[in-house]
Amino acid sequence: MPVAVFRGVLYCVLSRRHVLAGGLSLGLLSGLGAWVWGHRGPGEILDSPFLGAQPRATLEAAFEVLLPDKLAAPRLALEVDRFLAGDDPELAEQLPMALLLLEHSAGFSGFHRMNLAARRQVLEGWESSELAHRRQIFQALRRTAVMSFFASPESWDAIGYDGPLVGR
């Protein structure tokens, strides 16, 4: 590798071959990292009409923390996913980005793979974060969880609601 001295500073002069080889290496390592990071086992693949498997798993994991009934989380996440697939384009654009940010801000394992106590700690940190976008994402997730829970007929018995008067 050629070396040059300019005004008393030693510089390394790279040839085109070195630059191309470095770029190719970086590209291959980035691709390998993305594949390893994004790889999911067959048990983690979900039928998702809009969000996709990974964002839906993140939504379920957040719902398990935010809802009083952890067992309702998969069902309610599917309902939100179906709603987004057929309705609100603005929400449909913003929620997947928010879920991606939550998933990848939780470390190498990802938010949905953390245990319940660790997920609760992450969400509590987001609730009181100095960063406005984290507080906004937390509030949006909590409101989505609560609205989904109370709107679901399967949850009405748990809260003592016997259904709408219309149609009885």
XYZ file of N, CA and C in Angstrom:
504
model
N 0.852 -1.166 0.000
C 0.000 0.000 0.000
C 0.903 1.237 0.000
N 0.748 2.146 -0.945
C 1.597 3.327 -1.016
C 1.328 4.283 0.149
N 2.377 4.964 0.578
C 2.299 5.916 1.676
C 2.826 7.253 1.168
N 2.198 8.347 1.607
C 2.635 9.681 1.215
C 2.765 10.553 2.463
N 3.665 11.520 2.392
C 3.842 12.464 3.497
C 3.492 13.839 2.961
N 2.584 14.537 3.649
C 2.177 15.880 3.243
C 2.168 16.753 4.488
N 3.019 17.809 4.493
C 3.151 18.730 5.616
C 3.406 17.991 6.937
N 4.243 17.007 6.893
C 4.646 16.295 8.093
C 3.669 15.240 8.565
N 2.548 15.002 7.838
C 1.553 13.999 8.236
C 1.655 12.820 7.280
N 1.659 11.653 7.849
C 1.758 10.423 7.069
C 0.356 10.014 6.596
N 0.183 9.854 5.290
C -1.097 9.475 4.716
C -0.970 8.127 4.026
N -2.022 7.361 4.083
C -2.089 6.087 3.376
C -2.846 6.345 2.079
N -2.245 6.051 0.958
C -2.884 6.282 -0.333
C -3.480 4.962 -0.801
N -4.795 4.945 -0.921
C -5.485 3.724 -1.322
C -5.687 3.702 -2.834
N -5.497 2.552 -3.389
C -5.762 2.399 -4.817
C -7.244 2.088 -5.001
N -7.684 2.154 -6.240
C -9.079 1.806 -6.533
C -9.383 0.382 -6.103
N -8.424 -0.507 -6.253
C -8.602 -1.905 -5.881
C -8.894 -2.036 -4.377
N -8.164 -1.283 -3.560
C -8.375 -1.324 -2.115
C -9.762 -0.785 -1.744
N -10.156 0.302 -2.384
C -11.462 0.904 -2.105
C -12.580 -0.055 -2.511
N -12.470 -0.653 -3.700
C -13.494 -1.593 -4.161
C -13.551 -2.838 -3.276
N -12.390 -3.361 -2.905
C -12.362 -4.549 -2.043
C -12.972 -4.235 -0.681
N -12.650 -3.052 -0.130
C -13.226 -2.658 1.161
C -14.731 -2.481 1.069
N -15.198 -1.859 -0.001
C -16.641 -1.675 -0.186
C -17.374 -2.990 -0.354
N -16.766 -3.896 -1.119
C -17.363 -5.214 -1.308
C -17.413 -5.969 0.016
N -16.340 -5.909 0.779
C -16.303 -6.584 2.087
C -17.365 -6.018 3.019
N -17.459 -4.696 3.055
C -18.457 -4.055 3.906
C -19.866 -4.450 3.475
N -20.115 -4.483 2.183
C -21.423 -4.886 1.673
C -21.765 -6.318 2.047
N -20.801 -7.223 1.898
C -21.039 -8.626 2.260
C -21.296 -8.787 3.753
N -20.501 -8.095 4.570
C -20.711 -8.168 6.019
C -22.048 -7.575 6.426
N -22.454 -6.486 5.781
C -23.756 -5.882 6.074
C -24.890 -6.829 5.702
N -24.776 -7.453 4.533
C -25.804 -8.408 4.112
C -25.891 -9.606 5.031
N -24.737 -10.123 5.435
C -24.714 -11.247 6.366
C -25.318 -10.857 7.711
N -24.976 -9.658 8.188
C -25.538 -9.186 9.460
C -27.035 -9.021 9.383
N -27.538 -8.480 8.283
C -28.983 -8.314 8.121
C -29.684 -9.666 8.078
N -29.061 -10.638 7.415
C -29.673 -11.962 7.344
C -29.707 -12.613 8.724
N -28.588 -12.528 9.456
C -28.531 -13.138 10.791
C -29.495 -12.434 11.729
N -29.525 -11.098 11.702
C -30.382 -10.325 12.588
C -31.853 -10.596 12.285
N -32.209 -10.666 11.026
C -33.604 -10.809 10.650
C -34.092 -12.238 10.551
N -33.203 -13.218 10.727
C -33.603 -14.610 10.584
C -34.561 -15.022 11.693
N -35.625 -15.668 11.328
C -36.621 -16.127 12.290
C -36.821 -17.619 12.117
N -37.016 -18.280 13.215
C -37.301 -19.704 13.169
C -38.708 -19.954 12.675
N -39.029 -21.188 12.262
C -40.349 -21.475 11.713
C -41.471 -21.252 12.720
N -41.193 -21.357 14.007
C -42.227 -21.151 15.014
C -42.607 -19.699 15.188
N -41.786 -18.785 14.671
C -42.041 -17.370 14.865
C -42.750 -16.722 13.675
N -43.005 -17.468 12.627
C -43.649 -16.901 11.450
C -45.148 -16.812 11.710
N -45.691 -15.640 11.524
C -47.102 -15.399 11.791
C -47.827 -15.079 10.488
N -49.094 -15.405 10.457
C -49.930 -15.003 9.338
C -50.322 -13.554 9.581
N -49.772 -12.646 8.830
C -49.977 -11.231 9.058
C -50.456 -10.564 7.782
N -51.690 -10.051 7.771
C -52.196 -9.437 6.546
C -51.543 -8.109 6.174
N -50.948 -7.399 7.130
C -50.360 -6.114 6.790
C -48.961 -5.910 7.370
N -48.814 -6.070 8.666
C -47.569 -5.706 9.337
C -46.379 -6.558 8.949
N -46.588 -7.844 8.796
C -45.481 -8.767 8.610
C -45.155 -9.424 9.935
N -44.376 -10.489 9.882
C -44.143 -11.322 11.062
C -43.415 -10.589 12.181
N -42.334 -9.913 11.860
C -41.531 -9.298 12.919
C -42.235 -8.122 13.589
N -42.802 -7.159 12.851
C -43.524 -6.079 13.532
C -44.726 -6.588 14.323
N -45.390 -7.620 13.807
C -46.531 -8.177 14.532
C -46.073 -8.828 15.835
N -44.931 -9.509 15.813
C -44.399 -10.110 17.040
C -44.052 -9.017 18.053
N -43.531 -7.890 17.581
C -43.225 -6.763 18.465
C -44.500 -6.185 19.055
N -45.542 -6.056 18.230
C -46.831 -5.539 18.713
C -47.414 -6.472 19.775
N -47.371 -7.769 19.542
C -47.854 -8.734 20.536
C -47.079 -8.625 21.835
N -45.768 -8.498 21.728
C -44.927 -8.395 22.928
C -45.262 -7.137 23.726
N -45.512 -6.023 23.028
C -45.894 -4.785 23.714
C -47.272 -4.945 24.355
N -48.202 -5.579 23.653
C -49.545 -5.797 24.194
C -49.507 -6.672 25.449
N -48.608 -7.651 25.486
C -48.500 -8.495 26.679
C -48.144 -7.671 27.909
N -47.376 -6.602 27.706
C -47.006 -5.731 28.821
C -48.147 -4.776 29.155
N -48.802 -4.237 28.143
C -49.757 -3.147 28.335
C -51.174 -3.596 28.677
N -51.517 -4.833 28.401
C -52.889 -5.299 28.618
C -53.023 -6.070 29.928
N -54.204 -6.004 30.538
C -54.403 -6.780 31.765
C -54.456 -8.290 31.506
N -54.843 -8.682 30.307
C -54.950 -10.101 29.949
C -53.881 -10.418 28.902
N -52.782 -11.030 29.334
C -51.670 -11.341 28.423
C -52.089 -12.323 27.334
N -53.056 -13.175 27.634
C -53.485 -14.176 26.659
C -54.254 -13.553 25.497
N -54.769 -12.342 25.690
C -55.501 -11.665 24.617
C -54.569 -10.979 23.629
N -53.299 -10.855 23.956
C -52.361 -10.097 23.119
C -52.281 -10.598 21.675
N -52.119 -11.920 21.415
C -52.044 -12.355 20.012
C -53.320 -12.065 19.218
N -54.468 -12.286 19.837
C -55.749 -12.049 19.162
C -55.927 -10.565 18.841
N -55.608 -9.701 19.792
C -55.787 -8.267 19.579
C -54.758 -7.715 18.593
N -53.553 -8.245 18.610
C -52.549 -7.820 17.618
C -53.010 -8.196 16.212
N -53.620 -9.373 16.068
C -54.160 -9.766 14.764
C -55.288 -8.835 14.335
N -56.152 -8.435 15.275
C -57.235 -7.512 14.936
C -56.692 -6.158 14.479
N -55.659 -5.653 15.158
C -55.036 -4.390 14.742
C -54.406 -4.557 13.366
N -53.753 -5.683 13.146
C -53.125 -5.968 11.855
C -54.176 -5.985 10.740
N -55.289 -6.640 10.981
C -56.369 -6.690 9.975
C -56.966 -5.308 9.735
N -57.121 -4.524 10.800
C -57.640 -3.162 10.662
C -56.723 -2.338 9.765
N -55.428 -2.420 10.007
C -54.473 -1.661 9.207
C -54.463 -2.105 7.753
N -54.698 -3.391 7.529
C -54.695 -3.911 6.164
C -55.847 -3.356 5.349
N -56.939 -3.025 6.015
C -58.108 -2.621 5.255
C -58.560 -1.202 5.451
N -57.834 -0.395 6.241
C -58.420 0.904 6.541
C -57.424 2.052 6.508
N -57.050 2.545 7.622
C -56.385 3.827 7.812
C -54.969 3.880 7.218
N -54.766 4.569 6.078
C -53.441 4.590 5.446
C -52.384 5.335 6.267
N -52.780 6.367 7.025
C -51.790 7.103 7.817
C -51.253 6.240 8.955
N -52.151 5.581 9.671
C -51.714 4.654 10.717
C -50.924 3.511 10.109
N -51.385 3.049 8.976
C -50.725 1.924 8.316
C -49.289 2.265 7.945
N -48.993 3.518 7.764
C -47.632 3.922 7.437
C -46.787 4.123 8.691
N -47.376 4.634 9.760
C -46.611 5.023 10.935
C -46.381 3.886 11.927
N -47.346 3.017 12.142
C -47.196 1.973 13.155
C -46.057 1.007 12.854
N -45.905 0.508 11.622
C -44.759 -0.379 11.370
C -43.405 0.277 11.647
N -43.278 1.563 11.340
C -42.017 2.255 11.630
C -41.785 2.355 13.128
N -42.832 2.654 13.881
C -42.705 2.750 15.337
C -42.339 1.394 15.938
N -42.956 0.329 15.432
C -42.654 -1.011 15.936
C -41.225 -1.425 15.597
N -40.760 -1.047 14.433
C -39.384 -1.339 14.043
C -38.404 -0.616 14.964
N -38.690 0.626 15.274
C -37.837 1.388 16.180
C -37.814 0.751 17.568
N -38.969 0.357 18.069
C -39.038 -0.305 19.378
C -38.279 -1.621 19.355
N -38.469 -2.418 18.334
C -37.826 -3.734 18.240
C -36.304 -3.613 18.279
N -35.755 -2.694 17.515
C -34.303 -2.626 17.364
C -33.623 -1.699 18.357
N -34.386 -1.000 19.168
C -33.759 -0.169 20.197
C -33.552 -0.959 21.487
N -34.027 -2.184 21.520
C -33.978 -2.997 22.739
C -32.760 -3.909 22.796
N -31.781 -3.686 21.979
C -30.572 -4.503 22.021
C -30.540 -5.535 20.921
N -29.538 -6.399 20.992
C -29.321 -7.373 19.927
C -30.414 -8.428 19.855
N -31.002 -8.775 20.971
C -32.005 -9.844 20.954
C -33.314 -9.381 20.341
N -33.614 -8.114 20.418
C -34.874 -7.593 19.923
C -35.915 -7.567 21.024
N -36.825 -6.621 20.927
C -37.836 -6.416 21.964
C -38.710 -7.642 22.166
N -39.175 -8.254 21.079
C -40.137 -9.346 21.227
C -39.525 -10.607 21.817
N -38.208 -10.705 21.843
C -37.552 -11.879 22.416
C -37.167 -11.689 23.886
N -37.355 -10.500 24.407
C -37.027 -10.231 25.815
C -38.086 -10.856 26.718
N -37.714 -11.100 27.974
C -38.722 -11.614 28.908
C -39.669 -10.473 29.297
N -40.771 -10.821 29.927
C -41.822 -9.850 30.231
C -41.309 -8.706 31.103
N -40.505 -9.013 32.117
C -39.996 -7.969 33.009
C -39.093 -6.991 32.260
N -38.261 -7.494 31.373
C -37.370 -6.618 30.594
C -38.178 -5.748 29.631
N -39.213 -6.332 29.012
C -40.066 -5.540 28.112
C -40.796 -4.445 28.883
N -41.270 -4.786 30.072
C -41.957 -3.795 30.904
C -41.000 -2.643 31.233
N -39.766 -2.974 31.561
C -38.769 -1.959 31.888
C -38.488 -1.057 30.678
N -38.386 -1.644 29.494
C -38.158 -0.846 28.282
C -39.321 0.110 28.050
N -40.548 -0.391 28.146
C -41.709 0.465 27.898
C -41.863 1.542 28.968
N -41.550 1.223 30.215
C -41.588 2.253 31.264
C -40.545 3.331 30.990
N -39.401 2.924 30.480
C -38.384 3.906 30.095
C -38.859 4.798 28.964
N -39.580 4.216 28.007
C -40.105 5.007 26.892
C -41.213 5.942 27.367
N -41.989 5.515 28.345
C -43.083 6.340 28.849
C -42.558 7.645 29.441
N -41.406 7.601 30.111
C -40.860 8.791 30.755
C -39.580 9.287 30.076
N -39.366 8.904 28.846
C -38.147 9.268 28.116
C -38.061 10.774 27.886
N -36.832 11.257 27.800
C -36.612 12.659 27.433
C -36.847 12.880 25.946
N -36.830 11.817 25.168
C -37.046 11.911 23.723
C -38.549 11.878 23.428
N -39.021 12.915 22.792
C -40.462 13.049 22.535
C -41.000 11.911 21.677
N -40.228 11.469 20.671
C -40.750 10.420 19.786
C -40.946 9.106 20.553
N -40.108 8.827 21.554
C -40.305 7.610 22.350
C -41.577 7.713 23.193
N -41.805 8.864 23.793
C -43.042 9.046 24.574
C -44.268 8.928 23.672
N -44.191 9.493 22.476
C -45.318 9.433 21.542
C -45.590 7.996 21.102
N -44.541 7.246 20.822
C -44.725 5.850 20.417
C -45.321 5.050 21.565
N -44.844 5.272 22.788
C -45.414 4.576 23.940
C -46.907 4.892 24.070
N -47.269 6.173 23.991
C -48.669 6.574 24.117
C -49.519 5.946 23.011
N -48.996 5.922 21.792
C -49.744 5.315 20.679
C -49.951 3.821 20.909
N -48.919 3.139 21.378
C -49.055 1.701 21.656
C -50.043 1.450 22.784
N -49.957 2.256 23.844
C -50.880 2.066 24.970
C -52.325 2.333 24.534
N -52.536 3.394 23.794
C -53.904 3.693 23.328
C -54.418 2.605 22.392
N -53.560 2.117 21.513
C -53.966 1.031 20.611
C -54.320 -0.214 21.398
N -53.529 -0.545 22.397
C -53.790 -1.729 23.227
C -55.107 -1.585 23.973
N -55.317 -0.451 24.600
C -56.523 -0.237 25.397
C -57.767 -0.216 24.511
N -57.694 0.503 23.403
C -58.854 0.566 22.499
C -59.183 -0.816 21.932
N -58.168 -1.568 21.571
C -58.392 -2.916 21.041
C -59.014 -3.818 22.096
N -58.525 -3.709 23.322
C -59.030 -4.551 24.410
C -60.499 -4.261 24.690
N -60.841 -2.985 24.847
C -62.220 -2.640 25.189
C -63.182 -2.817 24.018
N -62.704 -2.754 22.799
C -63.570 -2.929 21.633
C -63.851 -4.391 21.326
N -63.063 -5.283 21.873
C -63.198 -6.703 21.562
C -64.307 -7.363 22.392
N -65.289 -7.975 21.743
C -66.364 -8.649 22.493
C -65.856 -9.736 23.439
N -64.705 -10.345 23.136
C -64.161 -11.380 24.009
C -63.698 -10.813 25.345
N -63.461 -9.515 25.421
C -62.986 -8.880 26.648
C -64.115 -8.318 27.498
N -65.309 -8.259 26.962
C -66.397 -7.592 27.657
C -66.762 -8.254 28.987
N -66.722 -9.567 29.052
C -67.034 -10.246 30.312
C -66.034 -9.864 31.400
N -64.778 -9.735 31.037
C -63.734 -9.414 32.010
C -63.920 -8.033 32.624
N -64.568 -7.127 31.893
C -64.764 -5.770 32.408
C -66.208 -5.520 32.850
N -67.047 -6.554 32.791
C -68.427 -6.425 33.256
C -69.353 -5.698 32.298
N -69.014 -5.679 31.021
C -69.848 -5.021 30.010
C -70.640 -6.091 29.284
N -71.955 -5.930 29.237
C -72.791 -6.953 28.610
C -73.143 -6.646 27.168
N -72.445 -5.727 26.548
C -72.627 -5.456 25.125
C -73.494 -4.254 24.868
N -73.549 -3.806 23.620
C -74.352 -2.623 23.271
C -75.837 -2.903 23.407
N -76.589 -1.844 23.732
C -78.037 -1.998 23.865
C -78.710 -2.225 22.535
N -78.160 -1.668 21.484
C -78.729 -1.846 20.145
C -78.545 -3.299 19.750
N -79.607 -3.923 19.308
C -79.539 -5.304 18.868
C -79.881 -6.313 19.955
N -80.188 -5.854 21.153
C -80.571 -6.796 22.211
C -82.046 -6.976 22.230
